[in-house]
Tab-separated table of C-alpha atoms and ligand atoms in Angstrom:
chain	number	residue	atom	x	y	z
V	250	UNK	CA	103.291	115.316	100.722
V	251	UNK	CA	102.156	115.850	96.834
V	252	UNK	CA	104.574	112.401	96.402
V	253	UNK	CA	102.623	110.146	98.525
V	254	UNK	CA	99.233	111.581	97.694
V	255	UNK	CA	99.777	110.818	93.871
V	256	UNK	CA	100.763	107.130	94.562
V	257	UNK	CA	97.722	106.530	96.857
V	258	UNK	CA	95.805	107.720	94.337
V	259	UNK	CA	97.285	105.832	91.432
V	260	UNK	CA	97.481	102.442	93.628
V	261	UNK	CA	95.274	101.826	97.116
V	262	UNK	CA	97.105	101.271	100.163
V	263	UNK	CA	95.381	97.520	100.241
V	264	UNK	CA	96.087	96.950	96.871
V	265	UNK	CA	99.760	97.856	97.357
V	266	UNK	CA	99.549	95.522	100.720
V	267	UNK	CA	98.178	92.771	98.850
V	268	UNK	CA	101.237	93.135	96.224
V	269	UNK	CA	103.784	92.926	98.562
V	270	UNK	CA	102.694	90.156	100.631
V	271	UNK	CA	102.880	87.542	97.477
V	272	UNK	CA	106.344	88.893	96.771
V	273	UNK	CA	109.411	86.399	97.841
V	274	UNK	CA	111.117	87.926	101.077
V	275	UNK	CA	114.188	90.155	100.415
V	276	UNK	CA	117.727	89.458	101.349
V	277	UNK	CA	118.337	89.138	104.734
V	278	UNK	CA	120.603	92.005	106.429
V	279	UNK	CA	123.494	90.257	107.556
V	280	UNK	CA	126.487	91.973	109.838
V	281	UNK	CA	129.285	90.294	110.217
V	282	UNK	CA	129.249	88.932	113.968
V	283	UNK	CA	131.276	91.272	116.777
V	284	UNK	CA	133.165	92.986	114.016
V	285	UNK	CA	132.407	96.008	111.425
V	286	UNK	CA	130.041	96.430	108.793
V	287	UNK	CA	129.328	99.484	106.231
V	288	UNK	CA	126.552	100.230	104.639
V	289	UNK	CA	127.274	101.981	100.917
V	290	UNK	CA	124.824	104.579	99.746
V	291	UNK	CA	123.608	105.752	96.298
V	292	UNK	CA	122.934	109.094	95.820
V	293	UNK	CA	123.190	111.146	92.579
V	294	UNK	CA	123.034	114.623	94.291
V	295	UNK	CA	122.903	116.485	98.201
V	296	UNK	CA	122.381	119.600	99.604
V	297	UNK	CA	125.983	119.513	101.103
V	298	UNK	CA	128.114	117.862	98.227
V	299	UNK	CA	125.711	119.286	94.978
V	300	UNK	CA	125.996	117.082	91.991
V	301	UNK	CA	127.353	113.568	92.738
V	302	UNK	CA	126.741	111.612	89.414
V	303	UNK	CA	129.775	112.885	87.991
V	304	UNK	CA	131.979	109.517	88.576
V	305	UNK	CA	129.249	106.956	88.037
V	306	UNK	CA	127.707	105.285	85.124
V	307	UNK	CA	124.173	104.858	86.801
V	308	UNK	CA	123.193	103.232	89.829
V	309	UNK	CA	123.249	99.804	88.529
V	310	UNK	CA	127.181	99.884	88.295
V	311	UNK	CA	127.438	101.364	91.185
V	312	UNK	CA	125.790	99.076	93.446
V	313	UNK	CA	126.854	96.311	92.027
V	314	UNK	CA	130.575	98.002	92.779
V	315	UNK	CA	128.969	98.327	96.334
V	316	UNK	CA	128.413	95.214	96.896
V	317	UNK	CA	130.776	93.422	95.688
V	318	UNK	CA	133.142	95.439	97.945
V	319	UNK	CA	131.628	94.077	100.264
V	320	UNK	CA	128.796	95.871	101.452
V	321	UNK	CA	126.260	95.022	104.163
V	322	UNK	CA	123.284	96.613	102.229
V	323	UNK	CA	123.093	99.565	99.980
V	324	UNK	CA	121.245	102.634	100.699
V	325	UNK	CA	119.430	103.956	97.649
V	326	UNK	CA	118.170	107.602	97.407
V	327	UNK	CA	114.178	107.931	96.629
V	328	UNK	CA	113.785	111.872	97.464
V	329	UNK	CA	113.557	113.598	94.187
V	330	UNK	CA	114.124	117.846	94.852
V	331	UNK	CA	117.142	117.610	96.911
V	332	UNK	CA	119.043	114.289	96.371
V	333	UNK	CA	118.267	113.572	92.937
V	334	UNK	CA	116.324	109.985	93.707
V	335	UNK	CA	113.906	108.016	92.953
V	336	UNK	CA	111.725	104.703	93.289
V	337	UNK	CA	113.113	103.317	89.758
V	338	UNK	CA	116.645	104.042	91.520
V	339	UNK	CA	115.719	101.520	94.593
V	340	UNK	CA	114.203	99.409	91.868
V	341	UNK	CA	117.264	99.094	89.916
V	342	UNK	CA	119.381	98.603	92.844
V	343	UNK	CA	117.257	95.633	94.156
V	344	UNK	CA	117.137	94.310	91.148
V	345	UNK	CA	120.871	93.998	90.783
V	346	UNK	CA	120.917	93.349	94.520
V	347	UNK	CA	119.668	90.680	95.060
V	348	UNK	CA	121.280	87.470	93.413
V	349	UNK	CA	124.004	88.758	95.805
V	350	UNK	CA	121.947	88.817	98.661
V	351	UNK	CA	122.532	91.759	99.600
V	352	UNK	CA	119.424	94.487	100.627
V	353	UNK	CA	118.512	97.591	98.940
V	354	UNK	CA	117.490	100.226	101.838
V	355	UNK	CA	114.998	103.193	101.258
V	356	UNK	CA	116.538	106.061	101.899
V	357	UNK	CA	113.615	108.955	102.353
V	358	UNK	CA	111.802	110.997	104.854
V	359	UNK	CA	109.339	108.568	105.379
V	360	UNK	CA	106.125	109.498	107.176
V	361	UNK	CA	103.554	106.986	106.365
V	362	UNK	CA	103.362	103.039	106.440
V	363	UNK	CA	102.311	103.586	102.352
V	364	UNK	CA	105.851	104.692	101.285
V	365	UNK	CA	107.237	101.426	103.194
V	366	UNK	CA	105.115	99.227	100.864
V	367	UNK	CA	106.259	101.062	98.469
V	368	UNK	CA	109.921	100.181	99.008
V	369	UNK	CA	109.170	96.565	99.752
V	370	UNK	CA	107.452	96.898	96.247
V	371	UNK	CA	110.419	98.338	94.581
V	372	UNK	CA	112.512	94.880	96.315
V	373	UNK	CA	113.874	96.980	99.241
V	374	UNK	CA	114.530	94.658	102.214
V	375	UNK	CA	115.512	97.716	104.330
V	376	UNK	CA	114.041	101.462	105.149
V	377	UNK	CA	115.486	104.374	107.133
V	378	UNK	CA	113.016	105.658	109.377
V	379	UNK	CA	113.957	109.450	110.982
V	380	UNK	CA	113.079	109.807	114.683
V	381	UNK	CA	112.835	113.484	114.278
V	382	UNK	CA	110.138	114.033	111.556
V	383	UNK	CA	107.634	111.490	113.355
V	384	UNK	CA	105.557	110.982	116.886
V	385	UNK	CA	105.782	107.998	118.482
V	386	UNK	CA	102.739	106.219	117.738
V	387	UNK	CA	104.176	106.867	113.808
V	388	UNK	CA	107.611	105.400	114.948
V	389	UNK	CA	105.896	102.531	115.906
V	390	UNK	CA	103.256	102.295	112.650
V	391	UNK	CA	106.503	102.525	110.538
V	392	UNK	CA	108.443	99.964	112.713
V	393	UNK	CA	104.985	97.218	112.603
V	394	UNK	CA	104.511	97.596	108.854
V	395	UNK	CA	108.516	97.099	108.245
V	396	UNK	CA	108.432	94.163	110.608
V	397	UNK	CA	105.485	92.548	108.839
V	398	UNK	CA	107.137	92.917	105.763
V	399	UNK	CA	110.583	91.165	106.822
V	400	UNK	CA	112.560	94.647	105.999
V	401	UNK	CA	115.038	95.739	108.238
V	402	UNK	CA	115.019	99.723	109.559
V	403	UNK	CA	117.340	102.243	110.758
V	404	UNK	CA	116.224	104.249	113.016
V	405	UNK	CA	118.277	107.314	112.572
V	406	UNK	CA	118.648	110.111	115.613
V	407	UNK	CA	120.372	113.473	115.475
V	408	UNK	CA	120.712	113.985	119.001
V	409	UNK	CA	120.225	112.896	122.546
V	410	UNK	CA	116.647	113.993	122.873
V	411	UNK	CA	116.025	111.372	120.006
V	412	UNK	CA	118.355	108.900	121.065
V	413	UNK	CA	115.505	108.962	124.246
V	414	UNK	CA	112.635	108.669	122.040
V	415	UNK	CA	114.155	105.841	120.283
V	416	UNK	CA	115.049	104.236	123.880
V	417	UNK	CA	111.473	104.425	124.710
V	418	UNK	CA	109.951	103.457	121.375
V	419	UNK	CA	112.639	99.934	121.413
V	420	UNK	CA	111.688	99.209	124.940
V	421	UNK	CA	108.356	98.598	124.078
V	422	UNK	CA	109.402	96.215	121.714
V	423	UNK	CA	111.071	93.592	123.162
V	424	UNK	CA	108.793	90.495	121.764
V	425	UNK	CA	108.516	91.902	118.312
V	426	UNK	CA	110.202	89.578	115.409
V	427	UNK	CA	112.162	92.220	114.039
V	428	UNK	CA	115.421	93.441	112.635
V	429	UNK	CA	116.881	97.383	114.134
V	430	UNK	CA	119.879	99.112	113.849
V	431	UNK	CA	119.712	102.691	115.738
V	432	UNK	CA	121.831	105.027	113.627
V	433	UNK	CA	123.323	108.517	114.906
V	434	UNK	CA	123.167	111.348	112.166
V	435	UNK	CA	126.411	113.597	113.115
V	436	UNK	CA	125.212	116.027	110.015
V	437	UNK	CA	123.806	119.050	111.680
V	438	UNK	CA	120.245	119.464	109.578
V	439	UNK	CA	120.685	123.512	109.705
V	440	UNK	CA	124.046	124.161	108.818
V	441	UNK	CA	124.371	120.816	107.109
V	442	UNK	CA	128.156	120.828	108.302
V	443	UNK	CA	129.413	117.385	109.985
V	444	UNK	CA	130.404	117.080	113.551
V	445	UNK	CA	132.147	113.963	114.181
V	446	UNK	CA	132.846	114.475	117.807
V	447	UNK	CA	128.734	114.003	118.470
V	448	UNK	CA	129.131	110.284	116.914
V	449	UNK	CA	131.830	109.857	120.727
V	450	UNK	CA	129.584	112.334	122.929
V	451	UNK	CA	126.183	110.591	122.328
V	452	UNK	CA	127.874	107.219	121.945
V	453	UNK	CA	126.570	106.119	126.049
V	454	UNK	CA	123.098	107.030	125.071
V	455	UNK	CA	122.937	104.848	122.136
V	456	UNK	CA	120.501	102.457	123.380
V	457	UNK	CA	121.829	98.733	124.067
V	458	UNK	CA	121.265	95.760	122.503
V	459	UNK	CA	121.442	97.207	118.933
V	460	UNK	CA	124.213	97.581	116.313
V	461	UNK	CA	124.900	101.561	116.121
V	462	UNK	CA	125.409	102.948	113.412
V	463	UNK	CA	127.761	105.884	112.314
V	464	UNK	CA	125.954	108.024	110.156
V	465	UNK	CA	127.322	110.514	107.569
V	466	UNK	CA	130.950	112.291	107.530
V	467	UNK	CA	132.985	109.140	107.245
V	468	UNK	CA	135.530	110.312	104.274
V	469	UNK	CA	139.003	108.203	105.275
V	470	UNK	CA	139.833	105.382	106.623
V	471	UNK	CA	141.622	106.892	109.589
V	472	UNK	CA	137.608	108.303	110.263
V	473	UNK	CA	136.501	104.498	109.809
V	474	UNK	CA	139.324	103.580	112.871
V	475	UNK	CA	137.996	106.489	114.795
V	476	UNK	CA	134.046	105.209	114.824
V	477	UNK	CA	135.323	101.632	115.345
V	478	UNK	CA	137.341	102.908	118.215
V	479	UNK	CA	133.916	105.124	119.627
V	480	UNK	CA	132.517	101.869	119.596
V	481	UNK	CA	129.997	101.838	116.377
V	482	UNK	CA	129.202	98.159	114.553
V	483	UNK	CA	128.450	99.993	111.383
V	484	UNK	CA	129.157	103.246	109.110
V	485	UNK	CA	126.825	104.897	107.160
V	486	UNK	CA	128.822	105.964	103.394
V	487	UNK	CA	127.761	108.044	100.759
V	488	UNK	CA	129.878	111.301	99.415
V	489	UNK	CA	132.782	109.554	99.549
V	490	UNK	CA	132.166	106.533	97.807
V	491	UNK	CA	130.186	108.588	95.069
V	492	UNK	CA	133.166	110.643	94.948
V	493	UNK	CA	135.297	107.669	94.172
V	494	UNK	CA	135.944	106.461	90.474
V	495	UNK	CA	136.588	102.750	92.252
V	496	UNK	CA	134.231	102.405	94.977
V	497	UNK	CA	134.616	98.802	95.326
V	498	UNK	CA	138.256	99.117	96.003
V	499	UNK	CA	137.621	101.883	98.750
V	500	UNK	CA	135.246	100.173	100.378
V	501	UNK	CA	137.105	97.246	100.422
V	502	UNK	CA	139.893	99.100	102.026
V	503	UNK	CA	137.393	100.625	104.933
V	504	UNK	CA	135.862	97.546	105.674
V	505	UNK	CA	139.460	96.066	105.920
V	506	UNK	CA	140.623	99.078	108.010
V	507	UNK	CA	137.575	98.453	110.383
V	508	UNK	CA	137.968	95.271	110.691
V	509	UNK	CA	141.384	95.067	111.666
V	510	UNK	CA	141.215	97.458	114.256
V	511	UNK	CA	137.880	95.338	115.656
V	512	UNK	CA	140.355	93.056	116.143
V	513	UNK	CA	143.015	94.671	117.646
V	514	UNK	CA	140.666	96.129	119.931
V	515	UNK	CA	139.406	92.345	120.789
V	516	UNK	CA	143.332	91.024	121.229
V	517	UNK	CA	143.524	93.591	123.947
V	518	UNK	CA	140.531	93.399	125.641
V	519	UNK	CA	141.355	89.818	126.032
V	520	UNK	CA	145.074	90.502	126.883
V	521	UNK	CA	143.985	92.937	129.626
V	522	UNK	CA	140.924	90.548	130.444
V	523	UNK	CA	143.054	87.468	131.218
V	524	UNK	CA	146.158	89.672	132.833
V	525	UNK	CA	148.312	89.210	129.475
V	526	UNK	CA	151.797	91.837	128.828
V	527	UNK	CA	149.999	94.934	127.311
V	528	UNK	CA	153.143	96.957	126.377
Y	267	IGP	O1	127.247	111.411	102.420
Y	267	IGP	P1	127.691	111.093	103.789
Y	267	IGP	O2	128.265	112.245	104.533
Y	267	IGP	O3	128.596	109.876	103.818
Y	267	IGP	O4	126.364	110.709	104.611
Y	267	IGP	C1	125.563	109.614	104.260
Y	267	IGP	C2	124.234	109.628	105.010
Y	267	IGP	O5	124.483	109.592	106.387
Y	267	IGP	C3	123.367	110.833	104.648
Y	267	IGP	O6	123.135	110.774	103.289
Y	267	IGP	C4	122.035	110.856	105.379
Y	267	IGP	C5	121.816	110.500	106.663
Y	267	IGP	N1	120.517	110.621	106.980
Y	267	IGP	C6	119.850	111.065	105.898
Y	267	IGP	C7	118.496	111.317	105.714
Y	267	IGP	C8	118.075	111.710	104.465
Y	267	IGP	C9	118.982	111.886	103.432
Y	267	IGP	C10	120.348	111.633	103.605
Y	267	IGP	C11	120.785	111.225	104.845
């Protein structure tokens, strides 16, 4: 990884670690309690969608659209070659971030404990962390260093064979001080075509105990009912709101789609729960 080498050789890993243990703690990643939460994302270009700057000023405006639509944290781009990102990106987000306390999350392919300093350095209180790319013992390295740092991850699978691996990594971690969300990717890496019907057929193997996440393919707010419905805290949502010329209005319309069907669902669970008319 030419990107990682560079830094480490610009800035040692215990000078970096020194750095961003004096800074103040990020925002903290809050969800809003047994209802639905999205997370926005910035990115300025994909593999799937091509070029996606074509409706935004810069990622400043942008995230500050993001959040004040009402977004849980913003995911910020840092890969370079295929999604157009970049540290200064997550730096600029935080930046505008956080005197609305919201977090900035490092979206990468993260392999090394290095490049999670490094978004902690940038202001990130939040990394993505792909169960796919690593072993476990990195899983866990990834997991410590985020933990020690106050950042939040998620922990993103593609499939059920992950979604195992992720079971097994958590369970180990019962006593750890720490903030996870265990995301399910229903982009298929090959064809890069979405599948939402894996987001309902892996739902049962999502492991407990941690909001789930919805990840990628959310592009209406009838999909937003549908992964509410499947049972997911939390969407993942990029093209779509990069696509959008007001992306604080449409997010303020998912969250409010999402949130009202949370609550329907409650009404009836608690109709059918206490032996209430249910049509
Ligand atoms: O743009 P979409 O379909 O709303 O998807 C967002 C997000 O899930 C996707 O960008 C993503 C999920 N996991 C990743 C890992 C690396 C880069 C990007 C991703």
């Amino acid at each position: 990884m030419a990107r990682l080498e560079q830094a480490r050789a610009r800035e040692s890993e215990q000078a970096l670690w020194s750095r961003v243990t004096d800074l103040p703690p990020p925002p903290k990643l809050k969800l809003c309690p047994e209802s639905f939460d999205i997370i926005a994302e910035c990115k300025l270009h994909s593999p799937s969608a091509g070029d996606l700057s074509a409706n935004t000023t810069g990622v400043e405006a942008r995230v500050q659209a993001y959040a004040h639509g009402g977004a849980c944290a913003v995911s910020v781009l840092t890969e370079p070659s295929r999604f157009g990102g970049s540290l200064d990106h997550l730096s600029q987000a935080a930046a505008i971030l956080a005197p609305l306390h919201v977090p900035a999350m490092r979206k990468d392919f993260l392999v090394d404990p290095y490049q999670v300093m490094e978004a902690r350095a940038a202001g990130a209180g939040g990394v993505l962390v792909i169960v796919r790319m690593l072993d476990r013992s990195r899983i866990t390295e990834l997991l410590d260093c985020a933990a020690m740092l106050k950042m939040f991850v998620l922990l993103e699978a593609f499939d059920a064979m992950d979604l195992q691996t992720a079971h097994e990594v958590l369970a180990l971690r019962k006593a750890h001080d720490e903030r996870i969300l265990v995301g399910l990717n229903c982009r298929d890496l090959e064809k890069l075509t979405v599948e939402l019907g894996r987001l309902a057929e892996l739902i049962d193997q999502m492991p407990p105990g941690y909001a789930h996440v919805a990840e990628s393919g959310v592009t209406s707010l009838d999909d937003v009912r549908t992964v509410v419905d499947i049972g997911y805290q939390v969407a993942l949502v990029g093209t779509t709101l990069m696509h959008s010329q007001n992306p604080r209005k449409l997010l303020g319309e998912m969250l409010a789609a999402g949130r009202e069907r949370t609550m329907a669902m409650r009404s009836r669970q608690i109709r059918l729960a206490t032996g209430g008319d249910d049509e």
